[in-house]
mmCIF file with all atom_site columns, C-alpha atoms in Angstrom:
data_model
loop_
_atom_site.group_PDB
_atom_site.id
_atom_site.type_symbol
_atom_site.label_atom_id
_atom_site.label_alt_id
_atom_site.label_comp_id
_atom_site.label_asym_id
_atom_site.label_entity_id
_atom_site.label_seq_id
_atom_site.pdbx_PDB_ins_code
_atom_site.Cartn_x
_atom_site.Cartn_y
_atom_site.Cartn_z
_atom_site.occupancy
_atom_site.B_iso_or_equiv
_atom_site.pdbx_formal_charge
_atom_site.auth_seq_id
_atom_site.auth_comp_id
_atom_site.auth_asym_id
_atom_site.auth_atom_id
_atom_site.pdbx_PDB_model_num
ATOM 1   C CA . TRP E 1 1   ? -60.435 -4.932  -123.485 1.00 71.00 ? 12  TRP E CA 1
ATOM 2   C CA . LYS E 1 2   ? -61.745 -8.408  -122.707 1.00 79.00 ? 13  LYS E CA 1
ATOM 3   C CA . ASN E 1 3   ? -59.174 -10.978 -121.313 1.00 78.00 ? 14  ASN E CA 1
ATOM 4   C CA . ASN E 1 4   ? -59.806 -13.695 -123.765 1.00 81.00 ? 15  ASN E CA 1
ATOM 5   C CA . VAL E 1 5   ? -59.325 -11.549 -126.805 1.00 86.00 ? 16  VAL E CA 1
ATOM 6   C CA . THR E 1 6   ? -56.903 -14.065 -129.036 1.00 90.00 ? 17  THR E CA 1
ATOM 7   C CA . HIS E 1 7   ? -56.950 -12.257 -132.165 1.00 94.00 ? 18  HIS E CA 1
ATOM 8   C CA . LEU E 1 8   ? -56.639 -8.003  -132.959 1.00 93.00 ? 19  LEU E CA 1
ATOM 9   C CA . ILE E 1 9   ? -57.718 -7.710  -137.300 1.00 93.00 ? 20  ILE E CA 1
ATOM 10  C CA . THR E 1 10  ? -56.141 -4.522  -138.668 1.00 91.00 ? 21  THR E CA 1
ATOM 11  C CA . ALA E 1 11  ? -56.182 -2.854  -141.768 1.00 83.00 ? 22  ALA E CA 1
ATOM 12  C CA . ALA E 1 12  ? -52.886 -3.812  -143.190 1.00 78.00 ? 23  ALA E CA 1
ATOM 13  C CA . ASP E 1 13  ? -51.933 -5.458  -145.987 1.00 64.00 ? 24  ASP E CA 1
ATOM 14  C CA . ALA E 1 14  ? -50.507 -9.327  -146.039 1.00 62.00 ? 25  ALA E CA 1
ATOM 15  C CA . ASP E 1 15  ? -49.574 -8.516  -149.435 1.00 64.00 ? 26  ASP E CA 1
ATOM 16  C CA . GLY E 1 16  ? -46.872 -5.404  -148.407 1.00 74.00 ? 27  GLY E CA 1
ATOM 17  C CA . ASP E 1 17  ? -44.444 -5.361  -145.836 1.00 83.00 ? 28  ASP E CA 1
ATOM 18  C CA . ARG E 1 18  ? -47.019 -5.695  -143.110 1.00 87.00 ? 29  ARG E CA 1
ATOM 19  C CA . ILE E 1 19  ? -47.191 -1.997  -141.101 1.00 88.00 ? 30  ILE E CA 1
ATOM 20  C CA . LEU E 1 20  ? -50.120 -0.474  -140.075 1.00 87.00 ? 31  LEU E CA 1
ATOM 21  C CA . GLN E 1 21  ? -50.491 2.599   -140.522 1.00 83.00 ? 32  GLN E CA 1
ATOM 22  C CA . ALA E 1 22  ? -52.848 4.021   -138.127 1.00 87.00 ? 33  ALA E CA 1
ATOM 23  C CA . ARG E 1 23  ? -51.985 3.220   -133.995 1.00 91.00 ? 34  ARG E CA 1
ATOM 24  C CA . THR E 1 24  ? -55.142 2.512   -132.269 1.00 92.00 ? 35  THR E CA 1
ATOM 25  C CA . ILE E 1 25  ? -55.689 1.919   -128.315 1.00 94.00 ? 36  ILE E CA 1
ATOM 26  C CA . LYS E 1 26  ? -56.955 -1.333  -129.161 1.00 94.00 ? 37  LYS E CA 1
ATOM 27  C CA . TYR E 1 27  ? -53.663 -1.655  -131.085 1.00 94.00 ? 38  TYR E CA 1
ATOM 28  C CA . PHE E 1 28  ? -52.077 -1.014  -128.165 1.00 95.00 ? 39  PHE E CA 1
ATOM 29  C CA . GLN E 1 29  ? -53.976 -3.382  -126.039 1.00 95.00 ? 40  GLN E CA 1
ATOM 30  C CA . SER E 1 30  ? -53.736 -5.639  -128.247 1.00 94.00 ? 41  SER E CA 1
ATOM 31  C CA . VAL E 1 31  ? -49.719 -5.577  -127.755 1.00 94.00 ? 42  VAL E CA 1
ATOM 32  C CA . ILE E 1 32  ? -49.281 -5.617  -124.101 1.00 94.00 ? 43  ILE E CA 1
ATOM 33  C CA . ALA E 1 33  ? -51.406 -8.642  -123.844 1.00 93.00 ? 44  ALA E CA 1
ATOM 34  C CA . GLY E 1 34  ? -49.333 -11.011 -126.686 1.00 92.00 ? 45  GLY E CA 1
ATOM 35  C CA . ALA E 1 35  ? -52.807 -10.801 -128.901 1.00 93.00 ? 46  ALA E CA 1
ATOM 36  C CA . TRP E 1 36  ? -52.118 -11.766 -132.795 1.00 95.00 ? 47  TRP E CA 1
ATOM 37  C CA . VAL E 1 37  ? -52.274 -8.735  -134.649 1.00 94.00 ? 48  VAL E CA 1
ATOM 38  C CA . LEU E 1 38  ? -53.416 -9.449  -138.169 1.00 93.00 ? 49  LEU E CA 1
ATOM 39  C CA . CYS E 1 39  ? -54.260 -8.425  -141.460 1.00 91.00 ? 50  CYS E CA 1
ATOM 40  C CA . PHE E 1 40  ? -57.461 -8.693  -142.801 1.00 89.00 ? 51  PHE E CA 1
ATOM 41  C CA . ASP E 1 41  ? -56.236 -10.986 -145.600 1.00 89.00 ? 52  ASP E CA 1
ATOM 42  C CA . TRP E 1 42  ? -55.954 -13.483 -142.506 1.00 92.00 ? 53  TRP E CA 1
ATOM 43  C CA . VAL E 1 43  ? -59.739 -13.540 -142.475 1.00 93.00 ? 54  VAL E CA 1
ATOM 44  C CA . GLU E 1 44  ? -60.281 -13.712 -146.009 1.00 92.00 ? 55  GLU E CA 1
ATOM 45  C CA . GLU E 1 45  ? -58.140 -16.691 -146.583 1.00 93.00 ? 56  GLU E CA 1
ATOM 46  C CA . CYS E 1 46  ? -59.320 -18.713 -143.893 1.00 95.00 ? 57  CYS E CA 1
ATOM 47  C CA . LEU E 1 47  ? -63.637 -18.140 -144.757 1.00 96.00 ? 58  LEU E CA 1
ATOM 48  C CA . SER E 1 48  ? -61.865 -19.286 -148.839 1.00 96.00 ? 59  SER E CA 1
ATOM 49  C CA . ALA E 1 49  ? -59.945 -22.201 -146.924 1.00 97.00 ? 60  ALA E CA 1
ATOM 50  C CA . GLN E 1 50  ? -62.792 -22.945 -144.857 1.00 97.00 ? 61  GLN E CA 1
ATOM 51  C CA . ARG E 1 51  ? -60.291 -23.327 -141.664 1.00 97.00 ? 62  ARG E CA 1
ATOM 52  C CA . LEU E 1 52  ? -57.716 -21.584 -139.930 1.00 95.00 ? 63  LEU E CA 1
ATOM 53  C CA . LEU E 1 53  ? -54.515 -20.779 -141.339 1.00 95.00 ? 64  LEU E CA 1
ATOM 54  C CA . ASN E 1 54  ? -51.367 -20.437 -139.649 1.00 95.00 ? 65  ASN E CA 1
ATOM 55  C CA . GLU E 1 55  ? -51.536 -16.535 -138.561 1.00 94.00 ? 66  GLU E CA 1
ATOM 56  C CA . SER E 1 56  ? -47.804 -15.735 -138.674 1.00 91.00 ? 67  SER E CA 1
ATOM 57  C CA . GLU E 1 57  ? -48.076 -15.033 -142.350 1.00 90.00 ? 68  GLU E CA 1
ATOM 58  C CA . TYR E 1 58  ? -50.295 -13.126 -141.455 1.00 92.00 ? 69  TYR E CA 1
ATOM 59  C CA . GLU E 1 59  ? -48.900 -11.481 -138.368 1.00 92.00 ? 70  GLU E CA 1
ATOM 60  C CA . ILE E 1 60  ? -48.162 -7.605  -138.587 1.00 92.00 ? 71  ILE E CA 1
ATOM 61  C CA . SER E 1 61  ? -44.317 -6.925  -138.812 1.00 91.00 ? 72  SER E CA 1
ATOM 62  C CA . GLY E 1 62  ? -44.709 -3.346  -137.244 1.00 90.00 ? 73  GLY E CA 1
ATOM 63  C CA . ASP E 1 63  ? -46.570 0.624   -137.001 1.00 90.00 ? 74  ASP E CA 1
ATOM 64  C CA . ILE E 1 64  ? -45.315 3.807   -138.648 1.00 88.00 ? 75  ILE E CA 1
ATOM 65  C CA . MET E 1 65  ? -43.236 4.275   -135.262 1.00 89.00 ? 76  MET E CA 1
ATOM 66  C CA . ALA E 1 66  ? -41.409 0.365   -134.333 1.00 87.00 ? 77  ALA E CA 1
ATOM 67  C CA . HIS E 1 67  ? -41.530 -3.177  -135.856 1.00 87.00 ? 78  HIS E CA 1
ATOM 68  C CA . GLY E 1 68  ? -41.831 -6.435  -133.569 1.00 89.00 ? 79  GLY E CA 1
ATOM 69  C CA . GLY E 1 69  ? -43.522 -5.401  -130.394 1.00 91.00 ? 80  GLY E CA 1
ATOM 70  C CA . ALA E 1 70  ? -46.474 -7.504  -131.229 1.00 91.00 ? 81  ALA E CA 1
ATOM 71  C CA . MET E 1 71  ? -44.875 -10.736 -132.268 1.00 92.00 ? 82  MET E CA 1
ATOM 72  C CA . LYS E 1 72  ? -42.254 -10.097 -129.097 1.00 92.00 ? 83  LYS E CA 1
ATOM 73  C CA . SER E 1 73  ? -45.441 -9.522  -126.688 1.00 91.00 ? 84  SER E CA 1
ATOM 74  C CA . ARG E 1 74  ? -46.864 -12.787 -127.957 1.00 90.00 ? 85  ARG E CA 1
ATOM 75  C CA . GLU E 1 75  ? -43.979 -15.138 -127.676 1.00 90.00 ? 86  GLU E CA 1
ATOM 76  C CA . SER E 1 76  ? -43.141 -13.204 -124.715 1.00 87.00 ? 87  SER E CA 1
ATOM 77  C CA . ARG E 1 77  ? -46.765 -14.580 -123.406 1.00 83.00 ? 88  ARG E CA 1
ATOM 78  C CA . GLU E 1 78  ? -46.349 -17.548 -125.181 1.00 81.00 ? 89  GLU E CA 1
ATOM 79  C CA . GLN E 1 79  ? -43.179 -19.014 -123.882 1.00 81.00 ? 90  GLN E CA 1
ATOM 80  C CA . GLN E 1 80  ? -44.889 -17.502 -119.707 1.00 75.00 ? 91  GLN E CA 1
ATOM 81  C CA . ARG E 1 81  ? -42.114 -14.835 -119.592 1.00 72.00 ? 92  ARG E CA 1
ATOM 82  C CA . GLY E 1 82  ? -42.953 -11.813 -116.645 1.00 71.00 ? 93  GLY E CA 1
ATOM 83  C CA . ASN E 1 83  ? -46.238 -10.395 -115.769 1.00 80.00 ? 94  ASN E CA 1
ATOM 84  C CA . GLY E 1 84  ? -46.403 -8.042  -118.499 1.00 88.00 ? 95  GLY E CA 1
ATOM 85  C CA . LEU E 1 85  ? -43.971 -5.302  -120.294 1.00 92.00 ? 96  LEU E CA 1
ATOM 86  C CA . PHE E 1 86  ? -44.529 -2.775  -117.179 1.00 94.00 ? 97  PHE E CA 1
ATOM 87  C CA . GLU E 1 87  ? -44.202 -4.918  -114.720 1.00 92.00 ? 98  GLU E CA 1
ATOM 88  C CA . ASN E 1 88  ? -41.199 -3.011  -112.727 1.00 93.00 ? 99  ASN E CA 1
ATOM 89  C CA . VAL E 1 89  ? -43.050 0.556   -112.357 1.00 95.00 ? 100 VAL E CA 1
ATOM 90  C CA . THR E 1 90  ? -45.074 1.914   -110.709 1.00 96.00 ? 101 THR E CA 1
ATOM 91  C CA . CYS E 1 91  ? -47.036 5.212   -112.443 1.00 96.00 ? 102 CYS E CA 1
ATOM 92  C CA . VAL E 1 92  ? -48.653 7.876   -111.541 1.00 96.00 ? 103 VAL E CA 1
ATOM 93  C CA . ILE E 1 93  ? -50.938 9.713   -115.092 1.00 95.00 ? 104 ILE E CA 1
ATOM 94  C CA . SER E 1 94  ? -51.898 13.027  -115.634 1.00 91.00 ? 105 SER E CA 1
ATOM 95  C CA . ALA E 1 95  ? -55.625 13.484  -115.443 1.00 87.00 ? 106 ALA E CA 1
ATOM 96  C CA . GLU E 1 96  ? -55.548 16.052  -117.936 1.00 86.00 ? 107 GLU E CA 1
ATOM 97  C CA . PHE E 1 97  ? -54.496 15.570  -121.989 1.00 88.00 ? 108 PHE E CA 1
ATOM 98  C CA . SER E 1 98  ? -55.377 17.184  -125.061 1.00 86.00 ? 109 SER E CA 1
ATOM 99  C CA . TYR E 1 99  ? -56.899 13.516  -126.137 1.00 88.00 ? 110 TYR E CA 1
ATOM 100 C CA . ALA E 1 100 ? -60.333 12.604  -124.542 1.00 87.00 ? 111 ALA E CA 1
ATOM 101 C CA . ASN E 1 101 ? -60.027 8.926   -122.253 1.00 92.00 ? 112 ASN E CA 1
ATOM 102 C CA . LEU E 1 102 ? -56.639 9.080   -122.875 1.00 94.00 ? 113 LEU E CA 1
ATOM 103 C CA . SER E 1 103 ? -55.850 9.317   -118.975 1.00 94.00 ? 114 SER E CA 1
ATOM 104 C CA . GLN E 1 104 ? -57.947 5.883   -118.810 1.00 95.00 ? 115 GLN E CA 1
ATOM 105 C CA . ASP E 1 105 ? -56.760 4.829   -121.672 1.00 96.00 ? 116 ASP E CA 1
ATOM 106 C CA . LEU E 1 106 ? -53.413 5.288   -120.342 1.00 97.00 ? 117 LEU E CA 1
ATOM 107 C CA . ARG E 1 107 ? -54.184 3.718   -116.774 1.00 96.00 ? 118 ARG E CA 1
ATOM 108 C CA . VAL E 1 108 ? -55.562 0.872   -118.663 1.00 95.00 ? 119 VAL E CA 1
ATOM 109 C CA . LEU E 1 109 ? -52.369 -0.286  -120.583 1.00 96.00 ? 120 LEU E CA 1
ATOM 110 C CA . PHE E 1 110 ? -50.225 0.254   -117.646 1.00 97.00 ? 121 PHE E CA 1
ATOM 111 C CA . ARG E 1 111 ? -52.410 -2.280  -115.212 1.00 95.00 ? 122 ARG E CA 1
ATOM 112 C CA . MET E 1 112 ? -52.527 -4.267  -118.032 1.00 94.00 ? 123 MET E CA 1
ATOM 113 C CA . GLY E 1 113 ? -49.014 -4.816  -118.906 1.00 94.00 ? 124 GLY E CA 1
ATOM 114 C CA . GLY E 1 114 ? -48.202 -5.542  -114.797 1.00 93.00 ? 125 GLY E CA 1
ATOM 115 C CA . ALA E 1 115 ? -47.893 -1.516  -112.988 1.00 95.00 ? 126 ALA E CA 1
ATOM 116 C CA . GLU E 1 116 ? -49.212 -0.440  -110.442 1.00 95.00 ? 127 GLU E CA 1
ATOM 117 C CA . VAL E 1 117 ? -51.111 2.577   -111.109 1.00 97.00 ? 128 VAL E CA 1
ATOM 118 C CA . LYS E 1 118 ? -50.904 5.042   -108.037 1.00 96.00 ? 129 LYS E CA 1
ATOM 119 C CA . PRO E 1 119 ? -54.316 8.013   -108.556 1.00 95.00 ? 130 PRO E CA 1
ATOM 120 C CA . LYS E 1 120 ? -51.983 10.670  -107.611 1.00 94.00 ? 131 LYS E CA 1
ATOM 121 C CA . PHE E 1 121 ? -48.779 11.576  -106.164 1.00 94.00 ? 132 PHE E CA 1
ATOM 122 C CA . PRO E 1 122 ? -47.963 9.551   -102.960 1.00 93.00 ? 133 PRO E CA 1
ATOM 123 C CA . TYR E 1 123 ? -46.969 13.413  -101.577 1.00 93.00 ? 134 TYR E CA 1
ATOM 124 C CA . VAL E 1 124 ? -46.852 11.227  -97.786  1.00 93.00 ? 135 VAL E CA 1
ATOM 125 C CA . TRP E 1 125 ? -44.383 9.408   -99.082  1.00 92.00 ? 136 TRP E CA 1
ATOM 126 C CA . LEU E 1 126 ? -42.122 13.347  -98.969  1.00 92.00 ? 137 LEU E CA 1
ATOM 127 C CA . ARG E 1 127 ? -42.001 12.737  -94.925  1.00 93.00 ? 138 ARG E CA 1
ATOM 128 C CA . GLU E 1 128 ? -39.513 9.562   -95.437  1.00 93.00 ? 139 GLU E CA 1
ATOM 129 C CA . ILE E 1 129 ? -38.012 9.731   -98.332  1.00 92.00 ? 140 ILE E CA 1
ATOM 130 C CA . ASP E 1 130 ? -34.985 7.073   -97.750  1.00 92.00 ? 141 ASP E CA 1
ATOM 131 C CA . LYS E 1 131 ? -37.703 4.544   -96.547  1.00 92.00 ? 142 LYS E CA 1
ATOM 132 C CA . ARG E 1 132 ? -40.059 4.705   -99.948  1.00 91.00 ? 143 ARG E CA 1
ATOM 133 C CA . LYS E 1 133 ? -36.952 4.446   -101.787 1.00 90.00 ? 144 LYS E CA 1
ATOM 134 C CA . GLN E 1 134 ? -35.948 1.319   -100.344 1.00 90.00 ? 145 GLN E CA 1
ATOM 135 C CA . GLU E 1 135 ? -39.449 0.242   -100.564 1.00 89.00 ? 146 GLU E CA 1
ATOM 136 C CA . MET E 1 136 ? -39.369 0.936   -104.531 1.00 89.00 ? 147 MET E CA 1
ATOM 137 C CA . ASN E 1 137 ? -36.339 -2.075  -104.659 1.00 87.00 ? 148 ASN E CA 1
ATOM 138 C CA . GLY E 1 138 ? -35.553 -1.247  -107.788 1.00 86.00 ? 149 GLY E CA 1
ATOM 139 C CA . ARG E 1 139 ? -39.041 -0.496  -109.359 1.00 92.00 ? 150 ARG E CA 1
ATOM 140 C CA . LEU E 1 140 ? -39.449 2.608   -111.652 1.00 95.00 ? 151 LEU E CA 1
ATOM 141 C CA . PHE E 1 141 ? -41.115 5.029   -110.868 1.00 96.00 ? 152 PHE E CA 1
ATOM 142 C CA . VAL E 1 142 ? -43.285 6.509   -113.965 1.00 96.00 ? 153 VAL E CA 1
ATOM 143 C CA . PHE E 1 143 ? -45.341 10.601  -114.352 1.00 96.00 ? 154 PHE E CA 1
ATOM 144 C CA . VAL E 1 144 ? -47.490 10.250  -117.052 1.00 95.00 ? 155 VAL E CA 1
ATOM 145 C CA . TYR E 1 145 ? -48.176 13.700  -118.620 1.00 92.00 ? 156 TYR E CA 1
ATOM 146 C CA . ASP E 1 146 ? -49.624 15.272  -122.261 1.00 89.00 ? 157 ASP E CA 1
ATOM 147 C CA . LYS E 1 147 ? -45.853 16.836  -123.001 1.00 81.00 ? 158 LYS E CA 1
ATOM 148 C CA . SER E 1 148 ? -44.826 18.592  -126.304 1.00 67.00 ? 159 SER E CA 1
ATOM 149 C CA . ASP E 1 149 ? -43.339 16.561  -129.059 1.00 61.00 ? 160 ASP E CA 1
ATOM 150 C CA . ASP E 1 150 ? -40.174 18.994  -128.906 1.00 51.00 ? 161 ASP E CA 1
ATOM 151 C CA . ASN E 1 151 ? -38.006 16.968  -125.755 1.00 46.00 ? 162 ASN E CA 1
ATOM 152 C CA . GLU E 1 152 ? -35.914 20.354  -125.066 1.00 45.00 ? 163 GLU E CA 1
ATOM 153 C CA . ASP E 1 153 ? -38.725 22.725  -125.390 1.00 47.00 ? 164 ASP E CA 1
ATOM 154 C CA . GLU E 1 154 ? -40.383 22.303  -122.309 1.00 49.00 ? 165 GLU E CA 1
ATOM 155 C CA . GLU E 1 155 ? -42.079 25.814  -122.558 1.00 53.00 ? 166 GLU E CA 1
ATOM 156 C CA . GLY E 1 156 ? -44.147 23.610  -125.126 1.00 55.00 ? 167 GLY E CA 1
ATOM 157 C CA . ASP E 1 157 ? -45.614 20.942  -122.854 1.00 58.00 ? 168 ASP E CA 1
ATOM 158 C CA . ILE E 1 158 ? -49.529 21.217  -122.967 1.00 61.00 ? 169 ILE E CA 1
ATOM 159 C CA . TYR E 1 159 ? -49.687 20.147  -119.246 1.00 71.00 ? 170 TYR E CA 1
ATOM 160 C CA . ASP E 1 160 ? -47.358 22.076  -116.612 1.00 80.00 ? 171 ASP E CA 1
ATOM 161 C CA . MET E 1 161 ? -46.183 20.107  -113.940 1.00 86.00 ? 172 MET E CA 1
ATOM 162 C CA . THR E 1 162 ? -46.456 21.844  -110.086 1.00 88.00 ? 173 THR E CA 1
ATOM 163 C CA . ASP E 1 163 ? -43.685 22.967  -108.606 1.00 92.00 ? 174 ASP E CA 1
ATOM 164 C CA . LYS E 1 164 ? -44.654 19.863  -105.593 1.00 92.00 ? 175 LYS E CA 1
ATOM 165 C CA . GLN E 1 165 ? -44.392 17.729  -108.895 1.00 92.00 ? 176 GLN E CA 1
ATOM 166 C CA . ILE E 1 166 ? -41.142 18.311  -110.573 1.00 92.00 ? 177 ILE E CA 1
ATOM 167 C CA . ASP E 1 167 ? -40.117 18.820  -106.443 1.00 93.00 ? 178 ASP E CA 1
ATOM 168 C CA . PHE E 1 168 ? -41.308 14.873  -105.862 1.00 94.00 ? 179 PHE E CA 1
ATOM 169 C CA . CYS E 1 169 ? -39.907 14.058  -109.852 1.00 93.00 ? 180 CYS E CA 1
ATOM 170 C CA . GLN E 1 170 ? -37.034 15.499  -108.352 1.00 93.00 ? 181 GLN E CA 1
ATOM 171 C CA . LYS E 1 171 ? -36.120 13.529  -104.919 1.00 93.00 ? 182 LYS E CA 1
ATOM 172 C CA . PHE E 1 172 ? -37.718 10.324  -105.866 1.00 93.00 ? 183 PHE E CA 1
ATOM 173 C CA . ASP E 1 173 ? -35.716 10.275  -109.827 1.00 93.00 ? 184 ASP E CA 1
ATOM 174 C CA . VAL E 1 174 ? -39.168 9.688   -111.107 1.00 94.00 ? 185 VAL E CA 1
ATOM 175 C CA . LEU E 1 175 ? -39.306 9.679   -115.467 1.00 95.00 ? 186 LEU E CA 1
ATOM 176 C CA . ALA E 1 176 ? -41.700 11.996  -116.755 1.00 94.00 ? 187 ALA E CA 1
ATOM 177 C CA . ILE E 1 177 ? -42.448 11.347  -120.064 1.00 93.00 ? 188 ILE E CA 1
ATOM 178 C CA . GLY E 1 178 ? -45.540 12.111  -122.460 1.00 92.00 ? 189 GLY E CA 1
ATOM 179 C CA . TYR E 1 179 ? -46.990 9.633   -123.532 1.00 94.00 ? 190 TYR E CA 1
ATOM 180 C CA . LYS E 1 180 ? -46.407 9.182   -126.414 1.00 93.00 ? 191 LYS E CA 1
ATOM 181 C CA . GLN E 1 181 ? -43.115 7.482   -125.247 1.00 94.00 ? 192 GLN E CA 1
ATOM 182 C CA . VAL E 1 182 ? -45.579 4.552   -123.715 1.00 96.00 ? 193 VAL E CA 1
ATOM 183 C CA . PHE E 1 183 ? -47.284 4.422   -127.289 1.00 95.00 ? 194 PHE E CA 1
ATOM 184 C CA . ASP E 1 184 ? -43.725 3.825   -128.339 1.00 95.00 ? 195 ASP E CA 1
ATOM 185 C CA . ALA E 1 185 ? -42.463 1.659   -125.659 1.00 95.00 ? 196 ALA E CA 1
ATOM 186 C CA . ILE E 1 186 ? -45.765 -0.690  -126.208 1.00 95.00 ? 197 ILE E CA 1
ATOM 187 C CA . SER E 1 187 ? -44.772 -0.431  -130.336 1.00 94.00 ? 198 SER E CA 1
ATOM 188 C CA . ASN E 1 188 ? -41.026 -1.572  -128.936 1.00 94.00 ? 199 ASN E CA 1
ATOM 189 C CA . TYR E 1 189 ? -42.249 -4.031  -127.212 1.00 93.00 ? 200 TYR E CA 1
ATOM 190 C CA . THR E 1 190 ? -39.607 -2.257  -124.639 1.00 93.00 ? 201 THR E CA 1
ATOM 191 C CA . PRO E 1 191 ? -39.659 -1.863  -121.296 1.00 92.00 ? 202 PRO E CA 1
ATOM 192 C CA . LEU E 1 192 ? -39.432 2.533   -119.985 1.00 93.00 ? 203 LEU E CA 1
ATOM 193 C CA . ALA E 1 193 ? -35.904 2.879   -118.367 1.00 89.00 ? 204 ALA E CA 1
ATOM 194 C CA . LYS E 1 194 ? -34.431 6.172   -117.564 1.00 81.00 ? 205 LYS E CA 1
ATOM 195 C CA . GLN E 1 195 ? -31.716 7.705   -120.083 1.00 72.00 ? 206 GLN E CA 1
#
C-alpha cells in the first residue's frame, strides 16, 4: 500500500446497488486510508467524457457485510478528524492464522488506522498491573486471533489461547476478537469497543 493512493476501482456495478461482493485487503486498506472506493464504471465514463467525473455518483455504498464505511472514512479524512479508526487501540495480533499473510495484513491495517501494534503480549506488565492500566489511559487493548465464526463455541477456535494469554487478557480487560470482527469494524468504519 502506498500513502499516495487516492482511488480504488472495484468490480461493483454503478447501475445496481453499488455493493462490493468480495472484501479484500486492498479494499480494507482503501477504507482505512479514506480513499475513494469506486465502481469500474467511473473509469469507463471518464474515458468516454475525456475528463475526470465527480466520484460521488460512482462510490460504492458498501460491501456484503456493511454499508457506508468507505464514505465515512473518506469524509473523516477530508475533514481531518482524528488519527484513524484505531487511534485509541493498542493491539497484539496472533502469528497463527489459517490464511497466509493475514497476520502481517492485520498489522498493516491497524497501523494505518492509528493503532499501537505490539509484537507480542507485554507480559512484563504483569509485574505492575495498576501502573500499566493507568498508562493505558482509556486505550482499548485488543488481541486478534483466528477465532471460529460461532462465537458461542470457543472450542471451535482455530487458535487456542494459552493460559498465560487468557490470564493477561483478564487482568488487563483485553478485547479478544476474531479477524472478521476487525474487517466488519472497517467495513462500517466503526471503532472497536468492549460490548
